XYZ file of C-alpha atoms in Angstrom:
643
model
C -38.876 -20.972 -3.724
C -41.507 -20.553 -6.809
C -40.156 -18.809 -9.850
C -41.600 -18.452 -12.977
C -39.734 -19.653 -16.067
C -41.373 -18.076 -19.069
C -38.932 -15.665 -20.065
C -36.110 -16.784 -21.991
C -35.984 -18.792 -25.149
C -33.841 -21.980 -23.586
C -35.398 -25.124 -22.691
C -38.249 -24.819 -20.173
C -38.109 -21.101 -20.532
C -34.551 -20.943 -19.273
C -32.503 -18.060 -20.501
C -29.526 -18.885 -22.986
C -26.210 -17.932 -21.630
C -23.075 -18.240 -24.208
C -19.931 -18.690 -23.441
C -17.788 -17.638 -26.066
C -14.069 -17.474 -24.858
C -11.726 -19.961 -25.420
C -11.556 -23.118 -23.383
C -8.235 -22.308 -21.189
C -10.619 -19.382 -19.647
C -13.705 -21.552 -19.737
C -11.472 -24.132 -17.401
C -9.723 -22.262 -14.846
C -11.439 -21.926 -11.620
C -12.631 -18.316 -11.305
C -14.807 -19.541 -14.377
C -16.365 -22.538 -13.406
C -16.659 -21.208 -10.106
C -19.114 -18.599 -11.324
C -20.888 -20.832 -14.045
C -21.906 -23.323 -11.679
C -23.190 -21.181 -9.461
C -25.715 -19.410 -11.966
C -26.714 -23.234 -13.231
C -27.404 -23.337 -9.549
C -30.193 -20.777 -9.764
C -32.259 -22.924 -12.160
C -32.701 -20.217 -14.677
C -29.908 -20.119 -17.079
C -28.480 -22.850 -19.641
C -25.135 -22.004 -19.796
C -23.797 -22.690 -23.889
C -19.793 -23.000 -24.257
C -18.619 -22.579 -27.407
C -15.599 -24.399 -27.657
C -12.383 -23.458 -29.562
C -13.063 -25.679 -32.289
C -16.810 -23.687 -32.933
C -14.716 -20.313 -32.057
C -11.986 -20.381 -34.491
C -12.958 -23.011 -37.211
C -17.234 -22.715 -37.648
C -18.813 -19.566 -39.115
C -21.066 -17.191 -37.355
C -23.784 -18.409 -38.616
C -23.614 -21.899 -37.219
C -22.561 -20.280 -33.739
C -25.080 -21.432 -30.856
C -28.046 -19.174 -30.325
C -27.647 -17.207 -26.651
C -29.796 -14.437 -25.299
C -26.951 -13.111 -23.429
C -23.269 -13.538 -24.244
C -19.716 -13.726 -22.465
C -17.061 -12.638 -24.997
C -13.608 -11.065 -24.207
C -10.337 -11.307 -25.632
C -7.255 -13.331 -24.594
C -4.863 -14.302 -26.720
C -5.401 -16.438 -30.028
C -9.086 -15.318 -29.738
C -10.777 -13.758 -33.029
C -12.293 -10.838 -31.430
C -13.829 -9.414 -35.059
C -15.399 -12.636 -35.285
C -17.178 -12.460 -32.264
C -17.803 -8.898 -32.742
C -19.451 -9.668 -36.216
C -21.623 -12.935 -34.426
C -22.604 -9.961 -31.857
C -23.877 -7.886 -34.276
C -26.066 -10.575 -36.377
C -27.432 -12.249 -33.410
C -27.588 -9.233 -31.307
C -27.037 -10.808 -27.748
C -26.949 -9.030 -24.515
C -23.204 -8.272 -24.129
C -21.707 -8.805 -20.509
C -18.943 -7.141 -22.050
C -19.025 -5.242 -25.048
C -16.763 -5.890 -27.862
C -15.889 -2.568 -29.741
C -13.850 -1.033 -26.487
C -11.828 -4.278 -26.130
C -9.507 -3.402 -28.811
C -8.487 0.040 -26.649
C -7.251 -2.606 -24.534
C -4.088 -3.544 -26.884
C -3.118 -0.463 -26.664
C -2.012 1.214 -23.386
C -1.720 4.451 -24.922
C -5.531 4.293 -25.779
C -5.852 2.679 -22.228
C -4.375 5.918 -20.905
C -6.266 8.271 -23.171
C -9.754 6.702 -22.384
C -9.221 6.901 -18.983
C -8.071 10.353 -18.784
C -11.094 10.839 -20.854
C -13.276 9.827 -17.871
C -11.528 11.325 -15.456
C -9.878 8.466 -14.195
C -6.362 9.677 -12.491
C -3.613 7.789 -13.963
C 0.298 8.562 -13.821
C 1.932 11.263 -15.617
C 3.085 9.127 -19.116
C 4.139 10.245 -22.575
C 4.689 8.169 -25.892
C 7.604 7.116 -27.888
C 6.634 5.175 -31.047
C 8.924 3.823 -33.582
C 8.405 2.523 -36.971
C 11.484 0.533 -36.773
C 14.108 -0.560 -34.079
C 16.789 1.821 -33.446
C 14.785 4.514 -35.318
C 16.415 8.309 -34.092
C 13.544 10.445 -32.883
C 13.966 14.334 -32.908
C 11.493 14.073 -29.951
C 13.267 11.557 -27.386
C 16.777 12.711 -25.410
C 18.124 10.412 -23.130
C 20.720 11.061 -20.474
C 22.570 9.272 -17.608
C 19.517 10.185 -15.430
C 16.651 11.178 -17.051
C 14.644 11.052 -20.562
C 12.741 14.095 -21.877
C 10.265 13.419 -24.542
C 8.621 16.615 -26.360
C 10.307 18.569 -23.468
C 8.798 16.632 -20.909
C 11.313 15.567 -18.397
C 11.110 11.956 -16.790
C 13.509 11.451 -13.947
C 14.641 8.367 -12.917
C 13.085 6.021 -11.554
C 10.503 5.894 -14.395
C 8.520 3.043 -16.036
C 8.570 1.278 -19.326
C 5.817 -0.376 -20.964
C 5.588 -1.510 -24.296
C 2.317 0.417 -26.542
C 1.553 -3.161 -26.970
C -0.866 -4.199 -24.210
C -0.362 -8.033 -24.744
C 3.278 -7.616 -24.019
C 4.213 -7.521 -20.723
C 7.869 -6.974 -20.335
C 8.184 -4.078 -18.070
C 11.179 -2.448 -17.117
C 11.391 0.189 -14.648
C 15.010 1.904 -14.446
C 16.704 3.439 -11.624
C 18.657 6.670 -10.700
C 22.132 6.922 -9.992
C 21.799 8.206 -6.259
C 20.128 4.614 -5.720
C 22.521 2.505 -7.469
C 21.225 2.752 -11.198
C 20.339 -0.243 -12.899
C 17.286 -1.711 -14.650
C 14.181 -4.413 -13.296
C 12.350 -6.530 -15.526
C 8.608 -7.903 -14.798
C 7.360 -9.948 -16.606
C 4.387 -13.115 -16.355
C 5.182 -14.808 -13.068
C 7.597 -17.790 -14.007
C 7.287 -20.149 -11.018
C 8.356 -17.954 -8.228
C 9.370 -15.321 -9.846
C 7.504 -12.049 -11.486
C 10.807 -9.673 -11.852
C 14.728 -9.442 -12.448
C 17.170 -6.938 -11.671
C 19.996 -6.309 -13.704
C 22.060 -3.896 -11.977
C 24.496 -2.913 -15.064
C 21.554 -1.810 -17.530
C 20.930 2.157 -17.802
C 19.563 2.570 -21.418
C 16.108 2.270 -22.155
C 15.189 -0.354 -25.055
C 15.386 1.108 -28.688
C 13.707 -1.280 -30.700
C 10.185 -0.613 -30.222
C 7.288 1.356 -29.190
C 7.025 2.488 -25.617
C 5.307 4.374 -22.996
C 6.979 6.001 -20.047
C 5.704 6.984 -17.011
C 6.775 8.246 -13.846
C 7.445 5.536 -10.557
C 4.919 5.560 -8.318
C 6.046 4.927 -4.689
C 3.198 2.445 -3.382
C 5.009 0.764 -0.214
C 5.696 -2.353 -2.107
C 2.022 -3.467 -2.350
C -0.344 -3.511 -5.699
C -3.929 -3.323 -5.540
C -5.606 -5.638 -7.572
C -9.731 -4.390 -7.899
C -12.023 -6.737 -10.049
C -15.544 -5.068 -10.914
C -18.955 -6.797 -11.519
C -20.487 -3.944 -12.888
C -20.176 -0.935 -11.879
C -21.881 -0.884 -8.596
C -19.564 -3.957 -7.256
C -15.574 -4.163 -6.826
C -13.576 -6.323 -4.804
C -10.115 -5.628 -4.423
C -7.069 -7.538 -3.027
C -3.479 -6.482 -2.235
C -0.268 -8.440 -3.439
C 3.212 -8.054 -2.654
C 4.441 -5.815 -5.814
C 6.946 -7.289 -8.339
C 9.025 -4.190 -8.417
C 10.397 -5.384 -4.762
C 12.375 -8.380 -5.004
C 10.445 -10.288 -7.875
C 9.736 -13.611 -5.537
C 6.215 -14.369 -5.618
C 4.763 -15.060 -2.103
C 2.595 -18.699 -2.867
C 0.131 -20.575 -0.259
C 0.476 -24.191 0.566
C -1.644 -24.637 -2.655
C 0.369 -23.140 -4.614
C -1.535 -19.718 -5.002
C -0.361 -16.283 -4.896
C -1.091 -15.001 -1.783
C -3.123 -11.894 -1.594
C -5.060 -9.905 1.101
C -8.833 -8.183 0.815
C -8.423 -4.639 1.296
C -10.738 -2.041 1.660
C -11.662 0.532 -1.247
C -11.882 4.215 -0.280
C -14.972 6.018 -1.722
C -12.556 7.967 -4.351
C -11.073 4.469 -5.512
C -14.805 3.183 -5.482
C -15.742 6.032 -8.021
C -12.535 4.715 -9.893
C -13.626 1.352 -10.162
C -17.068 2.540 -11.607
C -15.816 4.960 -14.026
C -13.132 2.442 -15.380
C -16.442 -0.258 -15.266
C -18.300 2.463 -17.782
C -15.120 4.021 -19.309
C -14.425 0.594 -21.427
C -18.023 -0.881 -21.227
C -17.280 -3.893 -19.551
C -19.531 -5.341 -16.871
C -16.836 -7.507 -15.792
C -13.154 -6.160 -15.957
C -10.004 -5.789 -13.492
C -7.218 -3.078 -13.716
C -4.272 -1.992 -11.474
C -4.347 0.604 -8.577
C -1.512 2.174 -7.111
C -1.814 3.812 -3.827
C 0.646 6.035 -3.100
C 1.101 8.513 -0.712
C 2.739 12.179 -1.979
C 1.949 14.816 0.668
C -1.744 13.158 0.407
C -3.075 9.507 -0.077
C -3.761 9.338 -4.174
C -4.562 6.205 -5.977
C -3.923 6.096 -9.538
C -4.906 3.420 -12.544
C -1.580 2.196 -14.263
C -3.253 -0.750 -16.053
C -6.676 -1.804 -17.046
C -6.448 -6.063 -17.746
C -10.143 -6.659 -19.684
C -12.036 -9.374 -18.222
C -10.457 -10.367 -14.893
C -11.848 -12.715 -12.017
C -10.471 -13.441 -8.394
C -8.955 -16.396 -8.355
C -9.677 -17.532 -4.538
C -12.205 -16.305 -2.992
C -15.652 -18.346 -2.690
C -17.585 -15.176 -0.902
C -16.659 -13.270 -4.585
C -17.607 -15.919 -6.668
C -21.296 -15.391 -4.874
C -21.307 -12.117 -5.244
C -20.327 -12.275 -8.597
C -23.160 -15.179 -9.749
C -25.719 -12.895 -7.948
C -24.533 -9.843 -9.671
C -24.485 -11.180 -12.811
C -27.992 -12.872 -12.179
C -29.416 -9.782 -11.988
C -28.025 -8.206 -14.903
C -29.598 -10.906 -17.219
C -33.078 -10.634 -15.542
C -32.997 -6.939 -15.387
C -32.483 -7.686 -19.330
C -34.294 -10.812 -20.522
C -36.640 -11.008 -18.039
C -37.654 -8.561 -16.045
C -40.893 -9.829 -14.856
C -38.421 -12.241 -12.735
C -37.369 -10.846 -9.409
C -33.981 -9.658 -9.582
C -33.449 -9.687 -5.239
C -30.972 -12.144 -4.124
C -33.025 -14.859 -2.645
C -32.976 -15.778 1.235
C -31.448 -18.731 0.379
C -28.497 -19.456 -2.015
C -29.289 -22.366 -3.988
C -25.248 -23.914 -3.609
C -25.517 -23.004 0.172
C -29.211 -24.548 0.973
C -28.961 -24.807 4.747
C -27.075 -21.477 5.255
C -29.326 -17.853 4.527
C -27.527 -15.909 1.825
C -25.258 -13.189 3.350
C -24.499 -10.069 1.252
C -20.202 -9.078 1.263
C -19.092 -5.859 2.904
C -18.831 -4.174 -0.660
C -22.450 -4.858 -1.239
C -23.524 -3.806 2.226
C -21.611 -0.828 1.448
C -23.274 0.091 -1.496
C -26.504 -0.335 -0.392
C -26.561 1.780 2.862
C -23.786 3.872 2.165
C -21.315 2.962 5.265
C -19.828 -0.297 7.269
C -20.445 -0.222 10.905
C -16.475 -1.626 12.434
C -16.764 -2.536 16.008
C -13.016 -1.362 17.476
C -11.548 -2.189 20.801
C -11.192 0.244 23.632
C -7.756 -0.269 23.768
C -5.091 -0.858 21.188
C -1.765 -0.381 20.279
C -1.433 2.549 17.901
C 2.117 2.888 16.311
C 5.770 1.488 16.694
C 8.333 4.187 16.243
C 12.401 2.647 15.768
C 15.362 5.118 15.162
C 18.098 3.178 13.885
C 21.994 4.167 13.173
C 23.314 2.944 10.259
C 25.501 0.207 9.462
C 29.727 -0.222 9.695
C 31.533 1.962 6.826
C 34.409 3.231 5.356
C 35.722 6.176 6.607
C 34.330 9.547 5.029
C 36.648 11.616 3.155
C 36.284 15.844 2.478
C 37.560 18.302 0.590
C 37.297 21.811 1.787
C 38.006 24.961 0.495
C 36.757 28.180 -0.267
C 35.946 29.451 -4.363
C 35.294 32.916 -5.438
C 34.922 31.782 -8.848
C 32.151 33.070 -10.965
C 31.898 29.576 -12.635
C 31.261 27.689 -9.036
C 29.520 30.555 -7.563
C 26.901 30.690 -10.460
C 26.659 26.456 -10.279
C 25.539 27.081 -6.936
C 23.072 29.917 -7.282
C 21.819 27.555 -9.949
C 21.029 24.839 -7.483
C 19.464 26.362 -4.465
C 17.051 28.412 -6.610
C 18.828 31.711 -6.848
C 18.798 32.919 -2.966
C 22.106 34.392 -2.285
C 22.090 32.737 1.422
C 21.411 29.310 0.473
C 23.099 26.798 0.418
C 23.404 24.200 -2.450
C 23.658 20.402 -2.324
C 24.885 18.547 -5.964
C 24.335 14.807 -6.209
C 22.471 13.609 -9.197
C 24.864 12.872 -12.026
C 23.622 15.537 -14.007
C 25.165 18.240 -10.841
C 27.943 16.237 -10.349
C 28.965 16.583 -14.277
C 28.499 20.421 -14.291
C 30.865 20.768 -11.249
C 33.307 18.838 -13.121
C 33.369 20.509 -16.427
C 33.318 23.326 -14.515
C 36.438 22.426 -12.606
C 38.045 20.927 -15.158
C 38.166 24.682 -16.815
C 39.442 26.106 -13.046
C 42.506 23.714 -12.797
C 45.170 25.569 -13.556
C 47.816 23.411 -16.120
C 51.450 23.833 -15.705
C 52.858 27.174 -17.084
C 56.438 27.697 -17.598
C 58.559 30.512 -17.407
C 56.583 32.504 -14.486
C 57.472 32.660 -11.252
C 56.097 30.267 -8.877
C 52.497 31.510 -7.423
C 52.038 32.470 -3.582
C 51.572 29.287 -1.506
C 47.699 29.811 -0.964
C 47.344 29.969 -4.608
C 49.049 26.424 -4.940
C 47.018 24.650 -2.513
C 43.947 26.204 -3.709
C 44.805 24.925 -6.936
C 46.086 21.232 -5.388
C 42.457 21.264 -3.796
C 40.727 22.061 -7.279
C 42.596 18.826 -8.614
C 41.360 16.893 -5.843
C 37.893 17.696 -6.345
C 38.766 17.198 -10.056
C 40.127 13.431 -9.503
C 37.355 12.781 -6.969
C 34.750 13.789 -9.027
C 36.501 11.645 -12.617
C 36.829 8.529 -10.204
C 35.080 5.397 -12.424
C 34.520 7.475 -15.065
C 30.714 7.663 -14.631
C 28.458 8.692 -11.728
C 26.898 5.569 -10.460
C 26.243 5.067 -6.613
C 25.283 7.375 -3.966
C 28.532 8.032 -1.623
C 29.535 11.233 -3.484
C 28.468 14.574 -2.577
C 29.671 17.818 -2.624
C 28.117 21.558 -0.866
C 28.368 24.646 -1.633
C 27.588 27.163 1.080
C 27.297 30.764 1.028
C 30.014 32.670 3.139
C 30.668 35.742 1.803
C 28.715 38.671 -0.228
C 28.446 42.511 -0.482
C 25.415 44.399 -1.190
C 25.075 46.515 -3.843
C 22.788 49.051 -5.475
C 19.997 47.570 -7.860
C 20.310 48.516 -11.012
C 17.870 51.384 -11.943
C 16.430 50.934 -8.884
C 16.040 52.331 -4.936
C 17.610 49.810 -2.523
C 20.403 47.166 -2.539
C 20.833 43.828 -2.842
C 23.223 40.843 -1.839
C 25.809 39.756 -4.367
C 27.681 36.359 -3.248
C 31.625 36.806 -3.745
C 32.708 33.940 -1.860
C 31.294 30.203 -0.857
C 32.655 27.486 0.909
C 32.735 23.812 -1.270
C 32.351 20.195 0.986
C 33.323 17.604 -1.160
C 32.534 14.359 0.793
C 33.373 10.709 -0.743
C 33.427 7.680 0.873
C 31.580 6.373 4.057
C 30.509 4.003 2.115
C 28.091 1.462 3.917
C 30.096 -2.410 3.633
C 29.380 -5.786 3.471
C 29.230 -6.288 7.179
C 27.395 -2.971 7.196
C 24.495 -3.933 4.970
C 24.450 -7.179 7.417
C 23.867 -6.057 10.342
C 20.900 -4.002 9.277
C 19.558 -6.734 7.852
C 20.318 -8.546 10.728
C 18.917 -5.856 12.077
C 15.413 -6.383 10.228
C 15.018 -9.599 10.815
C 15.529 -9.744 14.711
C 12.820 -6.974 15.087
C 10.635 -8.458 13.215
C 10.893 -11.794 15.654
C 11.128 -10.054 18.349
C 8.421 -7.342 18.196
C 5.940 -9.682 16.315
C 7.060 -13.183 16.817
C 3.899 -14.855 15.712
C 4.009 -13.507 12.301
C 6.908 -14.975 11.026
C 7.681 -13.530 7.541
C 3.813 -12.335 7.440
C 4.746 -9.154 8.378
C 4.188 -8.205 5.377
C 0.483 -9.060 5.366
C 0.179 -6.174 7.993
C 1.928 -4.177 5.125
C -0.075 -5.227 2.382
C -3.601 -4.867 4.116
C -2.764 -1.540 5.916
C -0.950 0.528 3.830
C 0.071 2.916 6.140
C 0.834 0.907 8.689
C 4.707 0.451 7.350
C 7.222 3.768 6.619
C 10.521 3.757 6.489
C 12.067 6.777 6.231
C 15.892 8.012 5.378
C 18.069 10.963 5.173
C 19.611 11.389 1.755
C 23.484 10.009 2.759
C 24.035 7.136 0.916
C 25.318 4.706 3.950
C 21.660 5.832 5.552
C 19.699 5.223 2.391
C 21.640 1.787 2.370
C 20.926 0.777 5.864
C 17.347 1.430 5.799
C 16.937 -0.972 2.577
C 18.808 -3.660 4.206
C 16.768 -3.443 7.304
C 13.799 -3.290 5.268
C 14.690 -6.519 3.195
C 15.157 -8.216 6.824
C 12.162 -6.899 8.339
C 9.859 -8.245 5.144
C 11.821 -11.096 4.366
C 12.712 -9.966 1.238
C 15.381 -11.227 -1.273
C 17.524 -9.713 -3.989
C 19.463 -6.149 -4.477
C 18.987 -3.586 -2.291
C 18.536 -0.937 -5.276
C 14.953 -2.009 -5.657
C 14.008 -2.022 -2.336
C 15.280 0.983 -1.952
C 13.039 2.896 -4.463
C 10.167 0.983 -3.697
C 9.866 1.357 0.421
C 12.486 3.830 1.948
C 11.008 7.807 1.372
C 14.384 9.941 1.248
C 13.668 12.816 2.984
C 16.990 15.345 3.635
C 15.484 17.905 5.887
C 15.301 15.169 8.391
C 18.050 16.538 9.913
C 17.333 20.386 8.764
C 15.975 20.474 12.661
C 19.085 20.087 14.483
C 20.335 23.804 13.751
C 18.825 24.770 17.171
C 21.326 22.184 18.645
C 24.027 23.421 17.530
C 25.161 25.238 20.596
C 24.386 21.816 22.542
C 25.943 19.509 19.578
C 29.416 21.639 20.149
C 29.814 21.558 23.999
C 28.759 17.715 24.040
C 31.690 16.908 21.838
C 33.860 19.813 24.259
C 33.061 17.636 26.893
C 33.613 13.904 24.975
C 37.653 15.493 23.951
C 37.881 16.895 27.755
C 37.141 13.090 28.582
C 39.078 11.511 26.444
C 41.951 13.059 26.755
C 41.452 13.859 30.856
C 44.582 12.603 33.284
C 41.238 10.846 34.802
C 40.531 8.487 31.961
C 44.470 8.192 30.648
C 45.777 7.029 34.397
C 42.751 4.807 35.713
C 44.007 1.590 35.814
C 41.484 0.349 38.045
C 38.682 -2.096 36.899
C 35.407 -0.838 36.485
C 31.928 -3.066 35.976
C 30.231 -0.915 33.220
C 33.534 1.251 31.506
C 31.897 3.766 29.483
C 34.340 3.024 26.316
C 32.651 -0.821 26.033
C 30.123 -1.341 23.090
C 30.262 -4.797 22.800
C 32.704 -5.010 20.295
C 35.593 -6.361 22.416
C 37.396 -3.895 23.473
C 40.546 -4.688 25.358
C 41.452 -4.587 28.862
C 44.113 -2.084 28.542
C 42.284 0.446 26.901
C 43.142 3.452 29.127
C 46.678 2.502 28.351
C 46.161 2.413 24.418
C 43.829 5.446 24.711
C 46.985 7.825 26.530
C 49.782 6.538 23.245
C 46.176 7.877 21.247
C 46.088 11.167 22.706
């Protein structure tokens, strides 16, 4: 192919590329990757700098360029480079001014916002020295509230500081509580949990942000201007913190597709911080409607395996210095790539996409559209309730509190913050001893004997961690009354009837036969993946939900099924958060079935207890009673001494 080489002030007309980062980013293989591909086209001299020119020479004996590669990473003298910029006045790949909003999350978050770039709802905490008491910042068992706004648990810490990054993300007491770390991958690890931490770190400055629920999957996107990104999916760190690695030793990571919204994303953040090469964070999450939202924006970022990117990329970047230097040079991609002679140059999906606005997919006919499994939960402890019935203004109010004010609703405390106002209210019911009276009725007294239960229950550990206690309060009794000042009446609630349950809690064996569970479905309903599952997962983000009602032993089961099914390792807390969505009205639907629910178990007790069952001695090849568990042979005989 004939070009013409007279633009440019390089040798033989070539135009001057620098290089000015330091020479850990100059080496790695995204880098060289790229480089040698645009030597390839015959029209650049690529200049590296060096650290020792970088750090120890001045600016003025800096290599001339025509077009320069600066960006920050740590060590580097980013004024310096920005004051070389301005004498020599380069073309910038990546401008230098913005790339100090980049040490600063908080100015991350603000610049985004600023371009209308969706990112999660966040506030700021800054101190001017550790431990320093802020009139702004409460913090509480469950939550934070910073100027009044309220961040439940889970939530997200990140240090102001944008070259730290030692995140912690902290966990609600319905879940477990405690506190993961991520940090820089370490080997095979990118995360810790530490299941006894519940107070955010004092000693700094911090943003906090809500949790995202993202399926356990990060999008990573990498832009090349801002008609270009390429994006790849990762298992997320906030899982298990074991870093899924290749038989090379890489991370592994799937392409995924962008959807036009997340496209728009990756161009504003492109023009947003000025820099025609950059990568940032997505999170897709899914709440009532599939959102994606920015969480992190990393500065100059390349993928670090895959050779169809590093064309694009060299071709991209091609362009932008003709279109600069020399635009009397045609900018087209040629028919041929000059590192891939004998094969014609074939544009990615991303750049087909941009160009005539849609992908053509070829799909089968046929093909299998969704796997649906309803699974019990796991072996535990046996549930324990309190019932009884309160007319006290102090529980009757707690509960109109916490079902939004409607008279006929009922109210269901768990968090630690309900659980603590039923207790100090209770703790003000319990009658103490009184002398000299005569004893109350005997309804009175085991009213009272009741309250202390609920009292005890509720004090049990002295904090309230875990997710096995819950108590209801439903409506069972009102009167209606005349409004006040007004025509009509209205219902006032004088009675309501309080479920404490505790217990059924899910154990050791429980937690390992769901993940037992997990694992054999996996094998079993995709035996050629193996522990690849999760690629499915990571690629299609819908294609994995796991759903749970809010009982603890339920929430439980599903995480341990889930840690079998992906092959995960680790506490179940994290997993928890991260892939199970808690929904409680799973069950709302069965209050048609009640009529069917109570003459099923008529008809279990008539069984049980039936002359039939409690007399047959004789042997029969499928006895309904057998679950596999062993049961004996004389279990008619044990089952009439039962009943």
């Amino acid at each position: 192919m004939e070009r013409r080489n007279d633009g440019g002030g390089g040798s033989g007309g070539k135009i001057k590329i620098g290089v000015c980062v330091m020479e850990k980013k100059v080496s790695c293989s995204p880098m060289e990757q790229i480089l040698e591909r645009l030597r390839a086209f015959g029209e650049f001299e690529i200049i590296i700098f060096g650290d020792k020119v970088i750090l120890q020479d001045p600016i003025e004996s800096w290599p001339l360029c025509d077009c320069l590669i600066a960006f920050y990473s740590s060590g580097y003298p980013l004024e310096k480079a920005e004051e070389y910029a301005a004498l020599r006045r380069p073309f910038l790949v990546n401008e230098l001014v913005p790339q100090y909003l980049l040490h600063d999350r908080s100015k991350v978050y603000q610049q985004l916002k600023l371009y209308g770039v969706p990112v999660p709802t966040y506030a700021v905490v800054r101190r001017e020295y550790p431990n320093q008491e802020l009139s702004y910042f409460v913090e509480d068992d469950d939550f934070i509230e910073i100027h009044g706004k309220r961040f439940c648990k889970p939530f997200v810490e990140k240090p102001i500081d944008g070259d730290d990054h030692n995140i912690m993300i902290y966990y609600p007491s319905s879940a477990g509580g405690g506190m993961k770390e991520l940090f820089r991958k370490v080997g095979n690890r990118s995360s810790e949990f530490y299941p006894d931490v519940r107070k955010v770190r004092r000693y700094g400055s911090y943003i906090y942000e809500e949790f995202m629920p993202t399926g356990g999957t990060d999008v990573k996107v990498y832009t090349v201007g801002p008609g270009y990104a390429h994006a790849e999916a990762r298992k997320s760190p906030v899982v298990d913190g074991v870093v899924m690695r290749n038989s090379d030793g890489k991370e592994v990571r799937y392409p995924v597709l962008l959807t036009p919204s997340e496209k728009q994303i990756a161009r504003s953040v492109c023009q947003a911080f000025r820099q025609g090469v950059c990568g940032f964070d997505l999170l897709r999450c899914d709440l009532g409607e599939a959102r994606s939202y920015v969480c992190d924006v990393n500065g100059w970022s390349f993928v670090k395996s895959s050779y169809k990117y590093y064309d694009d990329a060299a071709c991209i970047l091609r362009k932008m210095f003709l279109d600069e230097k020399a635009p009397h040079i045609s900018s087209t991609i040629p028919t041929r790539l000059p590192w891939k002679i004998s094969e014609p140059a074939q544009q990615s999906e991303a750049v087909r996409f941009h160009e005539r606005g849609t992908v053509g997919i070829s799909r089968p006919s046929e093909e299998l559209r969704c796997v649906i499994a309803v699974i019990r939960h796991g072996d535990r402890t046996p549930k324990q309730k309190v019932k009884l019935k309160v007319t006290e203004e102090k529980l009757l109010k707690l509960m109109l509190k916490y079902n939004g004010g409607k008279a006929h609703a009922e109210a269901k405390l768990k968090s630690a913050l309900q659980l603590q106002d039923l207790l100090d209210a209770t703790r003000i019911l319990v009658p103490r001893a009184r002398c000299g009276r005569e004893s109350d009725s005997d309804v009175e007294v085991e009213h009272a004997e009741k309250l202390r239960q609920v009292r005890a229950v509720l004090e049990e550990g002295g904090h309230f961690s875990g997710i096995y206690r819950k108590v209801q309060l439903k409506p069972s009794n009102w009167v209606r009354v005349p409004k006040d000042n007004r025509e009509g009446e209205e219902d006032y609630l004088v009675e309501a009837l309080m479920v404490l349950k505790y217990g059924g809690v899910l154990t050791h064996a429980g937690r390992k036969q769901a993940e037992e569970l997990g694992r054999y479905f996996r094998n079993n309903m995709y035996p050629s993946e193996g522990p690849g599952l999760l690629r499915l997962h990571s690629t299609y983000r819908h294609d994995l939900k796991i759903y749970s009602s809010d009982e603890g032993r339920v929430q439980m089961s599903a995480a341990a099924f889930a840690k079998g099914l992906l092959d995960l390792e680790g506490e179940l807390t994290p997993i928890l958060v991260s892939l199970v969505s808690k929904d409680s009205s799973m069950l709302d639907g069965l209050q048609d079935g009640t009529g069917d629910i109570n003459e099923a178990k008529v008809q279990l007790h008539d069984i049980i207890t039936s002359s039939k069952v409690a007399n047959c001695n004789k042997p029969v090849e499928f006895p309904w009673m057998v679950d596999g568990a062993g049961v004996p042979k004389n279990a008619a005989q044990l089952l009439t001494s039962l009943v």
